Short mmCIF file of C-alpha atoms in Angstrom, two decimals:
data_model
loop_
_atom_site.label_atom_id
_atom_site.label_comp_id
_atom_site.label_asym_id
_atom_site.label_seq_id
_atom_site.Cartn_x
_atom_site.Cartn_y
_atom_site.Cartn_z
CA MET H 1 6.07 1.88 -31.50
CA ILE H 2 9.00 -0.58 -31.49
CA ASP H 3 10.70 1.71 -29.01
CA LEU H 4 7.72 1.46 -26.68
CA LEU H 5 7.90 -2.35 -26.74
CA PHE H 6 11.53 -2.52 -25.62
CA SER H 7 12.73 0.74 -24.12
CA PRO H 8 10.85 0.54 -20.79
CA PHE H 9 12.70 -2.69 -20.02
CA ALA H 10 16.03 -1.50 -21.41
CA GLU H 11 15.93 1.76 -19.47
CA PHE H 12 14.32 0.92 -16.14
CA GLU H 13 15.41 -1.79 -13.75
CA PHE H 14 12.04 -1.86 -11.95
CA MET H 15 10.38 -2.75 -15.27
CA ARG H 16 12.84 -5.60 -15.85
CA ARG H 17 12.17 -6.89 -12.34
CA ALA H 18 8.42 -6.67 -12.89
CA LEU H 19 8.81 -8.57 -16.17
CA VAL H 20 10.89 -11.37 -14.65
CA GLY H 21 8.63 -11.69 -11.60
CA GLY H 22 5.47 -11.67 -13.70
CA MET H 23 6.90 -14.24 -16.11
CA ALA H 24 7.76 -16.55 -13.22
CA LEU H 25 4.21 -16.23 -11.91
CA ALA H 26 2.66 -16.88 -15.30
CA LEU H 27 4.89 -19.86 -16.03
CA ALA H 28 4.00 -21.69 -12.82
CA GLY H 29 0.44 -20.41 -12.55
CA ALA H 30 -0.57 -21.72 -15.98
CA PRO H 31 -0.39 -25.48 -15.25
CA VAL H 32 -1.93 -24.95 -11.82
CA GLY H 33 -4.79 -23.01 -13.41
CA VAL H 34 -5.25 -25.68 -16.10
CA PHE H 35 -5.75 -28.37 -13.46
CA LEU H 36 -8.01 -26.12 -11.39
CA ILE H 37 -10.25 -25.76 -14.43
CA LEU H 38 -10.13 -29.43 -15.37
CA ARG H 39 -10.97 -30.38 -11.78
CA ARG H 40 -13.90 -27.89 -11.81
CA MET H 41 -12.22 -25.92 -9.05
CA SER H 42 -11.96 -22.54 -10.80
CA LEU H 43 -13.69 -20.70 -7.99
CA THR H 44 -11.65 -22.59 -5.41
CA GLY H 45 -8.62 -20.67 -6.65
CA ASP H 46 -10.50 -17.41 -6.18
CA ALA H 47 -11.66 -18.37 -2.69
CA MET H 48 -8.17 -19.44 -1.66
CA ALA H 49 -6.76 -16.16 -2.94
CA HIS H 50 -9.04 -14.36 -0.49
CA ALA H 51 -8.26 -16.83 2.28
CA ILE H 52 -4.56 -15.95 2.47
CA LEU H 53 -5.33 -12.34 3.39
CA PRO H 54 -5.44 -12.65 7.22
CA GLY H 55 -2.15 -14.54 7.29
CA ALA H 56 -0.46 -11.90 5.17
CA ALA H 57 -2.03 -9.18 7.33
CA LEU H 58 -0.84 -10.80 10.53
CA GLY H 59 2.64 -11.11 9.04
CA TYR H 60 2.46 -7.42 8.20
CA LEU H 61 1.36 -6.55 11.74
CA VAL H 62 4.22 -8.48 13.27
CA SER H 63 7.01 -7.44 10.93
CA GLY H 64 5.72 -4.63 8.70
CA LEU H 65 6.15 -5.05 4.96
CA SER H 66 8.40 -8.07 5.49
CA LEU H 67 8.47 -10.54 2.65
CA GLY H 68 9.18 -13.56 4.82
CA ALA H 69 6.55 -12.82 7.47
CA MET H 70 3.78 -11.98 4.97
CA THR H 71 4.61 -14.99 2.81
CA ALA H 72 4.70 -17.41 5.75
CA GLY H 73 1.48 -15.93 7.13
CA GLY H 74 -0.32 -16.12 3.79
CA PHE H 75 0.87 -19.67 3.19
CA ALA H 76 -0.24 -20.79 6.66
CA ALA H 77 -3.65 -19.13 6.35
CA GLY H 78 -4.25 -20.63 2.90
CA LEU H 79 -3.33 -24.12 4.03
CA LEU H 80 -5.41 -23.80 7.19
CA VAL H 81 -8.50 -22.82 5.21
CA ALA H 82 -7.92 -25.61 2.66
CA ILE H 83 -7.43 -28.27 5.31
CA ALA H 84 -10.25 -27.05 7.57
CA SER H 85 -12.77 -26.85 4.74
CA GLY H 86 -11.79 -30.32 3.52
CA ALA H 87 -12.03 -31.77 7.03
CA VAL H 88 -15.45 -30.24 7.73
CA ALA H 89 -16.73 -31.43 4.35
CA ARG H 90 -15.64 -34.99 5.12
CA ALA H 91 -17.02 -34.90 8.69
CA THR H 92 -20.41 -33.31 7.96
CA SER H 93 -23.11 -33.36 5.30
CA LEU H 94 -21.88 -30.07 3.78
CA ARG H 95 -20.21 -30.24 0.38
CA GLU H 96 -16.68 -28.90 0.01
CA ASP H 97 -17.71 -25.83 -2.00
CA ALA H 98 -19.97 -24.75 0.88
CA THR H 99 -17.34 -25.31 3.57
CA LEU H 100 -14.70 -23.54 1.50
CA ALA H 101 -17.02 -20.57 1.00
CA ALA H 102 -17.67 -20.42 4.76
CA PHE H 103 -14.01 -20.55 5.74
CA TYR H 104 -12.73 -18.17 3.09
CA LEU H 105 -15.37 -15.57 3.95
CA MET H 106 -14.44 -15.75 7.63
CA SER H 107 -10.79 -15.57 6.68
CA LEU H 108 -11.30 -12.59 4.37
CA ALA H 109 -13.35 -10.71 6.95
CA LEU H 110 -10.71 -11.38 9.60
CA GLY H 111 -7.96 -10.17 7.27
CA VAL H 112 -9.74 -6.94 6.36
CA THR H 113 -10.50 -6.33 10.05
CA ILE H 114 -6.84 -6.79 11.04
CA VAL H 115 -5.57 -4.53 8.28
CA SER H 116 -8.23 -1.88 8.96
CA LEU H 117 -7.64 -1.78 12.70
CA LYS H 118 -3.88 -1.69 12.62
CA GLY H 119 -2.90 -0.41 9.22
CA THR H 120 -3.81 2.30 6.77
CA SER H 121 -5.86 2.20 3.59
CA ILE H 122 -2.60 2.29 1.61
CA ASP H 123 -1.45 -0.90 3.40
CA LEU H 124 -4.75 -2.54 2.57
CA LEU H 125 -4.41 -1.55 -1.08
CA HIS H 126 -0.93 -3.06 -1.15
CA VAL H 127 -2.19 -6.38 0.19
CA LEU H 128 -5.25 -6.40 -2.03
CA PHE H 129 -3.65 -5.25 -5.27
CA GLY H 130 0.10 -5.83 -4.79
CA ASN H 131 2.87 -3.83 -6.37
CA VAL H 132 4.47 -5.49 -9.35
CA LEU H 133 6.68 -2.48 -9.99
CA GLY H 134 8.21 -2.69 -6.53
CA LEU H 135 9.72 -6.19 -6.61
CA ASP H 136 13.05 -6.32 -4.78
CA ASN H 137 15.70 -9.06 -4.98
CA PRO H 138 14.34 -11.26 -2.15
CA THR H 139 10.84 -11.10 -3.65
CA LEU H 140 12.16 -12.02 -7.09
CA MET H 141 14.04 -14.95 -5.58
CA LEU H 142 10.85 -16.04 -3.82
CA LEU H 143 8.84 -15.87 -7.05
CA ALA H 144 11.51 -17.77 -8.99
CA GLY H 145 11.80 -20.36 -6.22
CA ILE H 146 8.07 -20.95 -5.99
CA SER H 147 7.81 -21.12 -9.76
CA SER H 148 10.57 -23.75 -9.95
CA LEU H 149 9.13 -25.75 -7.05
CA THR H 150 5.69 -25.66 -8.64
CA LEU H 151 6.92 -27.00 -11.97
CA LEU H 152 8.92 -29.76 -10.26
CA GLY H 153 6.01 -30.57 -7.95
CA LEU H 154 3.53 -30.78 -10.80
CA ALA H 155 5.90 -33.00 -12.77
CA ALA H 156 6.03 -35.33 -9.75
CA ILE H 157 2.26 -35.58 -9.31
CA TYR H 158 1.26 -35.20 -12.96
CA ARG H 159 0.14 -38.78 -13.60
CA PRO H 160 -1.85 -39.31 -10.41
CA LEU H 161 -3.34 -35.82 -10.76
CA VAL H 162 -4.59 -36.60 -14.27
CA LEU H 163 -5.97 -39.97 -13.18
CA GLU H 164 -7.46 -38.58 -9.99
CA THR H 165 -9.28 -36.00 -12.08
CA VAL H 166 -10.56 -38.20 -14.88
CA ASP H 167 -11.18 -41.49 -13.05
CA PRO H 168 -10.70 -41.24 -9.26
CA ASN H 169 -12.20 -44.65 -8.48
CA TYR H 170 -9.76 -46.36 -10.80
CA LEU H 171 -6.83 -44.52 -9.21
CA ALA H 172 -8.07 -45.54 -5.76
CA SER H 173 -8.12 -49.16 -6.93
CA VAL H 174 -4.52 -49.16 -8.18
CA SER H 175 -2.79 -46.74 -5.84
CA ARG H 176 -3.02 -44.84 -2.59
CA ALA H 177 -1.65 -41.73 -4.31
CA GLY H 178 -5.07 -40.01 -4.60
CA GLY H 179 -5.18 -38.36 -1.16
CA PRO H 180 -1.54 -37.19 -1.09
CA THR H 181 -1.92 -35.93 -4.65
CA GLN H 182 -4.94 -33.79 -3.71
CA ILE H 183 -3.06 -32.32 -0.76
CA ALA H 184 0.10 -31.69 -2.79
CA PHE H 185 -1.95 -29.95 -5.47
CA LEU H 186 -3.65 -27.71 -2.89
CA VAL H 187 -0.23 -26.82 -1.46
CA LEU H 188 0.91 -25.82 -4.95
CA VAL H 189 -2.22 -23.69 -5.42
CA VAL H 190 -1.64 -21.87 -2.14
CA MET H 191 2.07 -21.42 -2.89
CA ASN H 192 1.30 -19.77 -6.21
CA LEU H 193 -1.38 -17.54 -4.75
CA VAL H 194 1.04 -16.42 -2.03
CA ALA H 195 3.64 -15.71 -4.73
CA GLY H 196 0.99 -13.93 -6.77
CA PHE H 197 -0.14 -11.62 -4.03
CA GLN H 198 3.39 -10.21 -3.70
CA ALA H 199 3.13 -8.93 -7.26
CA LEU H 200 -0.55 -8.63 -8.02
CA GLY H 201 -2.26 -8.69 -4.63
CA THR H 202 -4.66 -11.26 -3.24
CA LEU H 203 -7.54 -10.18 -5.45
CA LEU H 204 -5.72 -10.40 -8.75
CA ALA H 205 -3.27 -13.25 -8.04
CA VAL H 206 -5.79 -15.80 -9.18
CA GLY H 207 -6.34 -13.94 -12.48
CA VAL H 208 -2.93 -14.73 -13.91
CA MET H 209 -3.61 -18.35 -13.01
CA MET H 210 -7.16 -18.79 -14.28
CA LEU H 211 -7.63 -16.50 -17.30
CA PRO H 212 -4.80 -17.98 -19.43
CA ALA H 213 -5.91 -21.50 -18.47
CA ALA H 214 -9.54 -20.82 -19.38
CA ALA H 215 -8.44 -19.29 -22.68
CA ALA H 216 -6.18 -22.27 -23.49
CA ARG H 217 -9.05 -24.72 -22.86
CA LEU H 218 -10.87 -23.11 -25.80
CA TRP H 219 -8.02 -23.79 -28.23
CA VAL H 220 -6.89 -27.39 -27.65
CA ALA H 221 -8.22 -30.67 -26.24
CA ASP H 222 -4.96 -31.98 -24.83
CA VAL H 223 -3.60 -31.29 -21.34
CA THR H 224 0.05 -30.78 -22.20
CA ARG H 225 -0.72 -28.41 -25.06
CA MET H 226 -3.22 -26.59 -22.84
CA ILE H 227 -0.47 -26.01 -20.30
CA ALA H 228 1.93 -24.73 -22.96
CA ILE H 229 -0.66 -22.35 -24.45
CA ALA H 230 -1.77 -21.12 -21.02
CA ALA H 231 1.84 -20.39 -20.04
CA ALA H 232 2.40 -18.52 -23.30
CA ILE H 233 -0.78 -16.46 -22.88
CA GLY H 234 0.14 -15.70 -19.28
CA MET H 235 3.65 -14.52 -20.15
CA VAL H 236 2.50 -12.43 -23.11
CA SER H 237 -0.16 -10.88 -20.84
CA VAL H 238 2.48 -9.92 -18.30
CA TYR H 239 4.62 -8.34 -21.01
CA LEU H 240 1.82 -6.45 -22.75
CA GLY H 241 0.25 -5.43 -19.44
CA LEU H 242 3.51 -3.86 -18.33
CA VAL H 243 4.02 -2.09 -21.67
CA VAL H 244 0.50 -0.64 -21.66
CA SER H 245 0.86 0.31 -18.01
CA PHE H 246 4.14 2.12 -18.75
CA ALA H 247 2.62 3.97 -21.70
CA SER H 248 -0.64 4.90 -20.02
CA GLY H 249 0.38 5.37 -16.42
CA ALA H 250 -2.40 3.01 -15.30
CA PRO H 251 -1.62 0.45 -12.54
CA SER H 252 0.30 -2.59 -13.79
CA GLY H 253 -1.37 -5.46 -11.89
CA PRO H 254 -4.90 -4.82 -13.09
CA LEU H 255 -3.65 -4.15 -16.64
CA ILE H 256 -1.88 -7.54 -16.75
CA ILE H 257 -5.13 -9.19 -15.74
CA LEU H 258 -7.10 -7.09 -18.26
CA VAL H 259 -4.78 -8.18 -21.09
CA ALA H 260 -5.22 -11.81 -19.99
CA GLY H 261 -8.96 -11.12 -19.96
CA GLY H 262 -8.67 -9.84 -23.53
CA PHE H 263 -7.06 -13.13 -24.58
CA TYR H 264 -9.87 -14.96 -22.85
CA ILE H 265 -12.56 -12.99 -24.73
CA LEU H 266 -10.73 -13.63 -28.04
CA SER H 267 -10.59 -17.32 -27.21
CA VAL H 268 -14.30 -17.41 -26.39
CA CYS H 269 -14.97 -15.93 -29.83
CA PHE H 270 -12.43 -17.78 -31.97
CA GLY H 271 -11.13 -20.77 -29.98
CA ARG H 272 -10.94 -23.91 -32.14
CA ALA H 273 -11.85 -26.31 -29.32
CA GLY H 274 -15.20 -24.98 -28.19
CA GLY H 275 -15.18 -21.27 -29.06
CA LEU H 276 -18.24 -19.54 -30.50
CA SER H 277 -16.87 -19.51 -34.07
CA ARG H 278 -16.85 -23.35 -34.10
CA ARG H 279 -20.50 -23.41 -33.09
CA LEU H 280 -21.75 -20.84 -35.58
CA PRO H 281 -23.68 -20.67 -37.81
CA ALA H 282 -26.10 -22.64 -35.67
CA ASN H 283 -28.16 -23.81 -38.66
CA ARG H 284 -25.15 -25.55 -40.33
CA HIS H 285 -23.40 -28.73 -39.29
CA LEU H 286 -20.20 -30.59 -40.12
CA GLU H 287 -19.78 -33.54 -42.51
CA ALA H 288 -18.69 -36.00 -39.77
CA MET Z 1 -10.36 -74.22 -5.65
CA SER Z 2 -8.62 -71.81 -3.30
CA ALA Z 3 -10.20 -68.61 -2.08
CA ALA Z 4 -9.16 -65.49 -3.91
CA ILE Z 5 -11.11 -63.04 -1.76
CA ARG Z 6 -12.78 -63.68 1.58
CA LEU Z 7 -15.34 -61.28 3.08
CA ARG Z 8 -15.60 -61.48 6.85
CA ASP Z 9 -18.56 -59.78 8.54
CA LEU Z 10 -18.11 -56.96 6.06
CA THR Z 11 -20.02 -53.72 6.50
CA LEU Z 12 -19.63 -50.92 3.96
CA GLY Z 13 -21.36 -47.60 3.71
CA TYR Z 14 -21.35 -43.84 3.65
CA ASP Z 15 -21.87 -41.45 6.57
CA ARG Z 16 -22.13 -44.52 8.89
CA HIS Z 17 -25.25 -45.75 7.02
CA PRO Z 18 -24.51 -49.30 5.84
CA ALA Z 19 -24.90 -50.00 2.14
CA VAL Z 20 -23.64 -53.55 2.69
CA HIS Z 21 -24.37 -55.04 6.12
CA HIS Z 22 -22.45 -57.89 7.82
CA LEU Z 23 -21.63 -59.83 4.68
CA ASP Z 24 -19.68 -63.09 4.80
CA GLY Z 25 -18.57 -65.09 1.81
CA VAL Z 26 -15.80 -66.35 -0.40
CA ILE Z 27 -14.92 -65.64 -4.01
CA GLU Z 28 -12.97 -68.65 -5.24
CA THR Z 29 -10.05 -68.43 -7.62
CA GLY Z 30 -11.37 -68.86 -11.15
CA ASP Z 31 -14.94 -67.94 -10.18
CA LEU Z 32 -17.21 -66.27 -12.70
CA LEU Z 33 -19.50 -64.55 -10.23
CA ALA Z 34 -22.39 -62.18 -10.89
CA ILE Z 35 -23.55 -59.75 -8.23
CA CYS Z 36 -27.24 -58.96 -8.63
CA GLY Z 37 -29.82 -57.08 -6.63
CA PRO Z 38 -32.20 -54.14 -6.75
CA ASN Z 39 -31.00 -50.54 -7.01
CA GLY Z 40 -29.47 -49.47 -3.71
CA ALA Z 41 -28.58 -53.04 -2.78
CA GLY Z 42 -24.90 -52.19 -2.29
CA LYS Z 43 -23.54 -54.00 -5.34
CA SER Z 44 -21.28 -51.21 -6.64
CA THR Z 45 -20.23 -50.33 -3.09
CA LEU Z 46 -19.12 -53.93 -2.53
CA LEU Z 47 -17.14 -53.98 -5.77
CA LYS Z 48 -15.52 -50.64 -4.94
CA ALA Z 49 -14.42 -51.97 -1.55
CA ILE Z 50 -13.01 -55.20 -2.99
CA ALA Z 51 -11.08 -53.04 -5.47
CA GLY Z 52 -9.61 -51.12 -2.53
CA ALA Z 53 -11.33 -47.83 -3.37
CA LEU Z 54 -13.54 -47.80 -0.24
CA ARG Z 55 -12.59 -48.53 3.35
CA PRO Z 56 -14.93 -50.87 5.29
CA LEU Z 57 -17.02 -49.51 8.17
CA GLY Z 58 -16.61 -52.93 9.80
CA GLY Z 59 -15.30 -56.43 9.16
CA ALA Z 60 -12.60 -57.21 6.65
CA ILE Z 61 -11.78 -58.10 3.06
CA GLU Z 62 -9.02 -60.70 2.97
CA ARG Z 63 -7.18 -61.21 -0.27
CA VAL Z 64 -5.83 -64.74 -0.01
CA GLY Z 65 -2.81 -65.29 -2.21
CA CYS Z 66 -3.76 -62.20 -4.13
CA LYS Z 67 -2.28 -58.76 -3.67
CA PRO Z 68 -4.17 -55.50 -4.34
CA ARG Z 69 -2.10 -55.20 -7.54
CA ASP Z 70 -3.65 -58.45 -8.79
CA ILE Z 71 -7.08 -56.85 -9.02
CA ALA Z 72 -8.29 -54.95 -12.09
CA TYR Z 73 -11.37 -52.77 -11.62
CA LEU Z 74 -13.73 -51.36 -14.19
CA PRO Z 75 -15.78 -48.58 -12.55
CA GLN Z 76 -19.14 -47.41 -13.82
CA ALA Z 77 -18.64 -45.28 -16.92
CA ALA Z 78 -20.82 -42.57 -15.35
CA GLU Z 79 -18.14 -41.97 -12.70
CA ILE Z 80 -15.55 -40.98 -15.30
CA ASP Z 81 -15.15 -37.31 -16.19
CA ARG Z 82 -15.59 -37.51 -19.95
CA SER Z 83 -14.96 -33.80 -20.42
CA PHE Z 84 -11.31 -34.29 -19.45
CA PRO Z 85 -9.05 -33.77 -22.48
CA ILE Z 86 -7.41 -37.19 -22.70
CA ASP Z 87 -7.36 -39.55 -25.69
CA VAL Z 88 -8.12 -43.26 -25.92
CA PHE Z 89 -4.49 -44.37 -26.07
CA ASP Z 90 -3.49 -42.42 -22.95
CA MET Z 91 -6.54 -43.64 -21.07
CA VAL Z 92 -5.81 -47.27 -21.90
CA SER Z 93 -2.14 -46.77 -21.03
CA MET Z 94 -3.25 -46.01 -17.45
CA GLY Z 95 -3.63 -49.79 -17.19
CA TYR Z 96 0.15 -49.87 -16.79
CA TRP Z 97 -0.01 -47.65 -13.70
CA ARG Z 98 1.41 -50.28 -11.37
CA GLN Z 99 4.35 -50.99 -13.67
CA ALA Z 100 5.08 -47.42 -14.79
CA GLY Z 101 4.30 -45.55 -11.56
CA LEU Z 102 4.97 -41.82 -11.34
CA PHE Z 103 7.84 -41.54 -13.76
CA GLY Z 104 8.34 -44.84 -15.61
CA GLY Z 105 8.20 -44.86 -19.38
CA LEU Z 106 6.00 -47.16 -21.41
CA GLY Z 107 8.57 -48.41 -23.92
CA ALA Z 108 7.91 -49.91 -27.33
CA ALA Z 109 6.69 -53.29 -26.07
CA ARG Z 110 4.05 -51.79 -23.77
CA LYS Z 111 2.92 -49.33 -26.44
CA GLN Z 112 2.50 -52.27 -28.80
CA ARG Z 113 0.50 -54.12 -26.15
CA ILE Z 114 -1.75 -51.06 -25.66
CA ALA Z 115 -2.35 -50.82 -29.41
CA GLU Z 116 -3.20 -54.54 -29.51
CA ALA Z 117 -5.61 -54.19 -26.59
CA ILE Z 118 -7.35 -51.26 -28.31
CA ALA Z 119 -7.60 -53.26 -31.53
CA SER Z 120 -8.89 -56.35 -29.72
CA VAL Z 121 -11.93 -54.44 -28.45
CA GLY Z 122 -12.66 -53.04 -31.90
CA LEU Z 123 -11.40 -49.49 -31.41
CA GLU Z 124 -8.50 -49.60 -33.90
CA GLY Z 125 -8.09 -46.20 -35.53
CA LEU Z 126 -9.61 -44.35 -32.57
CA GLU Z 127 -6.41 -44.19 -30.51
CA ASP Z 128 -6.17 -40.39 -30.81
CA ARG Z 129 -9.85 -39.68 -30.18
CA PRO Z 130 -10.65 -37.62 -27.04
CA ILE Z 131 -12.73 -39.79 -24.69
CA GLY Z 132 -15.46 -37.14 -24.65
CA THR Z 133 -16.26 -37.92 -28.30
CA LEU Z 134 -16.79 -41.65 -27.75
CA SER Z 135 -20.22 -43.25 -27.68
CA GLY Z 136 -21.29 -45.19 -24.58
CA GLY Z 137 -20.36 -48.49 -26.21
CA GLN Z 138 -16.98 -47.23 -27.39
CA MET Z 139 -16.29 -45.90 -23.91
CA GLN Z 140 -17.00 -49.30 -22.41
CA ARG Z 141 -14.80 -51.02 -25.00
CA MET Z 142 -12.00 -48.62 -24.10
CA LEU Z 143 -12.33 -49.49 -20.40
CA PHE Z 144 -12.19 -53.19 -21.29
CA ALA Z 145 -8.97 -52.48 -23.22
CA ARG Z 146 -7.53 -50.95 -20.06
CA ILE Z 147 -8.45 -54.12 -18.15
CA ILE Z 148 -6.67 -56.20 -20.83
CA VAL Z 149 -3.56 -54.07 -20.39
CA GLN Z 150 -3.70 -54.55 -16.61
CA ASP Z 151 -3.48 -58.31 -17.18
CA ALA Z 152 -4.71 -59.03 -13.63
CA PRO Z 153 -5.80 -62.44 -12.29
CA VAL Z 154 -8.87 -60.91 -10.58
CA ILE Z 155 -11.19 -58.68 -12.61
CA LEU Z 156 -14.06 -56.61 -11.15
CA LEU Z 157 -16.64 -55.14 -13.55
CA ASP Z 158 -19.24 -52.64 -12.36
CA GLU Z 159 -22.27 -52.67 -14.67
CA PRO Z 160 -20.09 -53.25 -17.75
CA LEU Z 161 -22.98 -53.81 -20.16
CA THR Z 162 -25.41 -51.04 -19.20
CA ALA Z 163 -26.99 -49.29 -22.19
CA LEU Z 164 -24.92 -51.12 -24.80
CA ASP Z 165 -26.14 -52.38 -28.16
CA THR Z 166 -26.40 -56.15 -28.60
CA ARG Z 167 -23.24 -56.50 -30.67
CA THR Z 168 -21.08 -54.60 -28.22
CA ALA Z 169 -22.55 -56.51 -25.29
CA ASP Z 170 -21.91 -59.84 -27.05
CA ASP Z 171 -18.31 -58.86 -27.87
CA LEU Z 172 -17.61 -57.89 -24.28
CA ILE Z 173 -19.26 -61.03 -22.91
CA HIS Z 174 -17.00 -63.12 -25.16
CA LEU Z 175 -14.08 -61.28 -23.64
CA VAL Z 176 -15.34 -62.09 -20.13
CA GLU Z 177 -15.71 -65.76 -21.06
CA SER Z 178 -12.19 -65.83 -22.48
CA TRP Z 179 -10.85 -64.39 -19.21
CA ARG Z 180 -12.60 -67.16 -17.32
CA ALA Z 181 -11.15 -69.74 -19.70
CA GLN Z 182 -7.71 -68.35 -18.90
CA GLY Z 183 -8.35 -69.10 -15.21
CA ARG Z 184 -8.95 -65.53 -14.13
CA THR Z 185 -11.48 -64.66 -11.44
CA VAL Z 186 -14.23 -62.39 -12.79
CA VAL Z 187 -16.84 -60.63 -10.63
CA ALA Z 188 -19.44 -58.47 -12.38
CA VAL Z 189 -22.33 -56.34 -11.19
CA LEU Z 190 -25.18 -56.93 -13.62
CA HIS Z 191 -28.89 -56.19 -13.97
CA ASP Z 192 -29.72 -58.45 -16.93
CA MET Z 193 -30.92 -61.63 -15.19
CA ASP Z 194 -31.24 -63.58 -18.46
CA LEU Z 195 -27.61 -62.84 -19.27
CA VAL Z 196 -26.55 -63.82 -15.76
CA ARG Z 197 -28.43 -67.13 -16.01
CA ARG Z 198 -26.85 -67.78 -19.43
CA VAL Z 199 -23.23 -66.90 -18.70
CA PHE Z 200 -22.50 -66.78 -14.96
CA PRO Z 201 -22.42 -70.09 -13.06
CA ARG Z 202 -22.52 -68.46 -9.61
CA THR Z 203 -24.38 -65.43 -8.29
CA LEU Z 204 -24.43 -63.33 -5.16
CA LEU Z 205 -27.92 -61.89 -4.73
CA LEU Z 206 -27.45 -58.84 -2.54
CA ALA Z 207 -29.91 -56.54 -0.81
CA ARG Z 208 -27.59 -54.78 1.63
CA GLU Z 209 -27.32 -58.22 3.20
CA ARG Z 210 -26.69 -61.56 1.57
CA VAL Z 211 -29.91 -63.03 0.17
CA ALA Z 212 -28.20 -65.90 -1.63
CA TRP Z 213 -24.67 -66.77 -2.73
CA CYS Z 214 -24.66 -70.02 -4.66
CA ASP Z 215 -25.30 -71.48 -8.12
CA THR Z 216 -27.08 -68.94 -10.29
CA GLY Z 217 -30.25 -70.96 -10.88
CA GLU Z 218 -30.81 -71.34 -7.17
CA ALA Z 219 -29.75 -67.78 -6.27
CA LEU Z 220 -32.13 -66.16 -8.74
CA SER Z 221 -35.20 -68.15 -7.73
CA PRO Z 222 -38.48 -66.19 -7.63
CA ALA Z 223 -38.57 -66.51 -3.84
CA ASN Z 224 -35.06 -65.06 -3.44
CA LEU Z 225 -35.76 -62.21 -5.85
CA ALA Z 226 -38.95 -61.33 -3.98
CA ARG Z 227 -37.02 -61.38 -0.68
CA ALA Z 228 -34.33 -59.13 -2.14
CA ARG Z 229 -36.91 -56.56 -3.21
CA GLN Z 230 -38.35 -56.45 0.31
CA MET Z 231 -34.99 -56.21 2.08
CA VAL Z 232 -33.46 -53.32 0.24
CA GLU Z 233 -35.79 -50.59 1.53
CA ALA Z 234 -34.06 -50.38 4.89
CA PHE Z 235 -32.51 -46.89 4.95
CA ASP Z 236 -33.53 -45.03 8.09
CA ARG Z 237 -32.35 -41.50 8.76
CA GLN Z 238 -32.99 -41.94 12.48
CA ALA Z 239 -31.35 -45.39 12.70
CA GLU Z 240 -29.78 -46.41 16.02
CA ASP Z 241 -26.23 -47.80 16.29
CA CYS Z 242 -26.01 -51.39 15.03
CA GLU Z 243 -25.77 -53.78 18.00
CA ARG Z 244 -23.91 -56.41 15.97
CA ALA Z 245 -21.09 -53.90 15.43
CA ALA Z 246 -20.63 -53.26 19.14
#
């Protein structure tokens, strides 16, 4: 058993690369996911993950499986959808969730069309589900770079982001940081989704961001501790997902997300800050 | 007295529909001014714009001898996300935003000041409580503590006493009176006309447009109140462009 926990990483370089890349994703994705949840934007992350597909597909069409082209394309597509949906929401009577849904669906359909017309089903699977076991040096550098930038960026906008979330009118009265903070946060979301799709694919990239964050919310009522717990859950999920994948032969990306999902279900049941166990038995109540 | 804030032909609104229409007036330094009017009269919108949180559709807000940083704003409690995991101390410490900025530390002196502000509104011992567990009155006391920390010469309060018990309301009114005694300018949106008549010497009666802006007794006359109730129902989905704005 102990051998199974360590030997895959000791023996195989591709497993070590997958571990490092996954850890980088989980470390940066956790705080981003925490703020997505606190800002009631959980499904925004999911929509944005779909929205980057046509950009990545166009990058693939132009340069094949080129890291730079697919990353730049995905990043551009994600930002375009975020900015366009925000602009249409401000200019019309539609709410932002409706405009985001409209733009991401168009973007997803365009991406699938491009990949289907010009690529093969294997290419499509790569874009949709990624390949965490195939991370090369440039991809690892990209993941580490985005992870570092994300942590630095979040540290820079942490205070206005908290205030913009909890009391936006007050922030608007004391500072003009609200708008730039929203944009900077969206850029960080897109950056992490682009990083995530290299390893996990567009469909699962958001999982390593949201599931640990949702689980952490059920354990503590403090933002900084939520971030720490979410990062820990994310990194443990990456590790256990890879171990189970190695032992079972099942695909790594989905298994990482399934392990994170397992943590989420445990948190729903036993979380001390809102889990079911704190609310049961329903016919009893606390002293104060 | 000198003017703290001057409103010049001010129009405010959402989606081009004016919530406040061509308003002129002056808030003097040291004023204790109530803003009254029916629901939908534009009271909160006006306060939000004076605070700098809403851009005018037309006209201007001139802050004479008073920078945006000199204004402290208490928004309606309903606009605060109480599910956010933040405690009372951290929330009150946001009053130091202008001094601390993105990265500045609070330091011992400011932390002491925050603790004193929390104690002065009767929330001592609740510093570590998440804001989501506070009652409506405690929430309002916490927001007053943040205003104390801001230490601003101009204070804007949006419905600060809504749904509070008598004791809490009295405590907070004493705080408002003490601010006025210190020479601060206080502007509050209020619905309790008896309270306004008792405490606030001047009143702006608003119904999208200015109905009256003068001494409270005169502003809240039965004739003015009746006029305000008639004026406010002016929203028209098919409204034409305003000719006065052209």
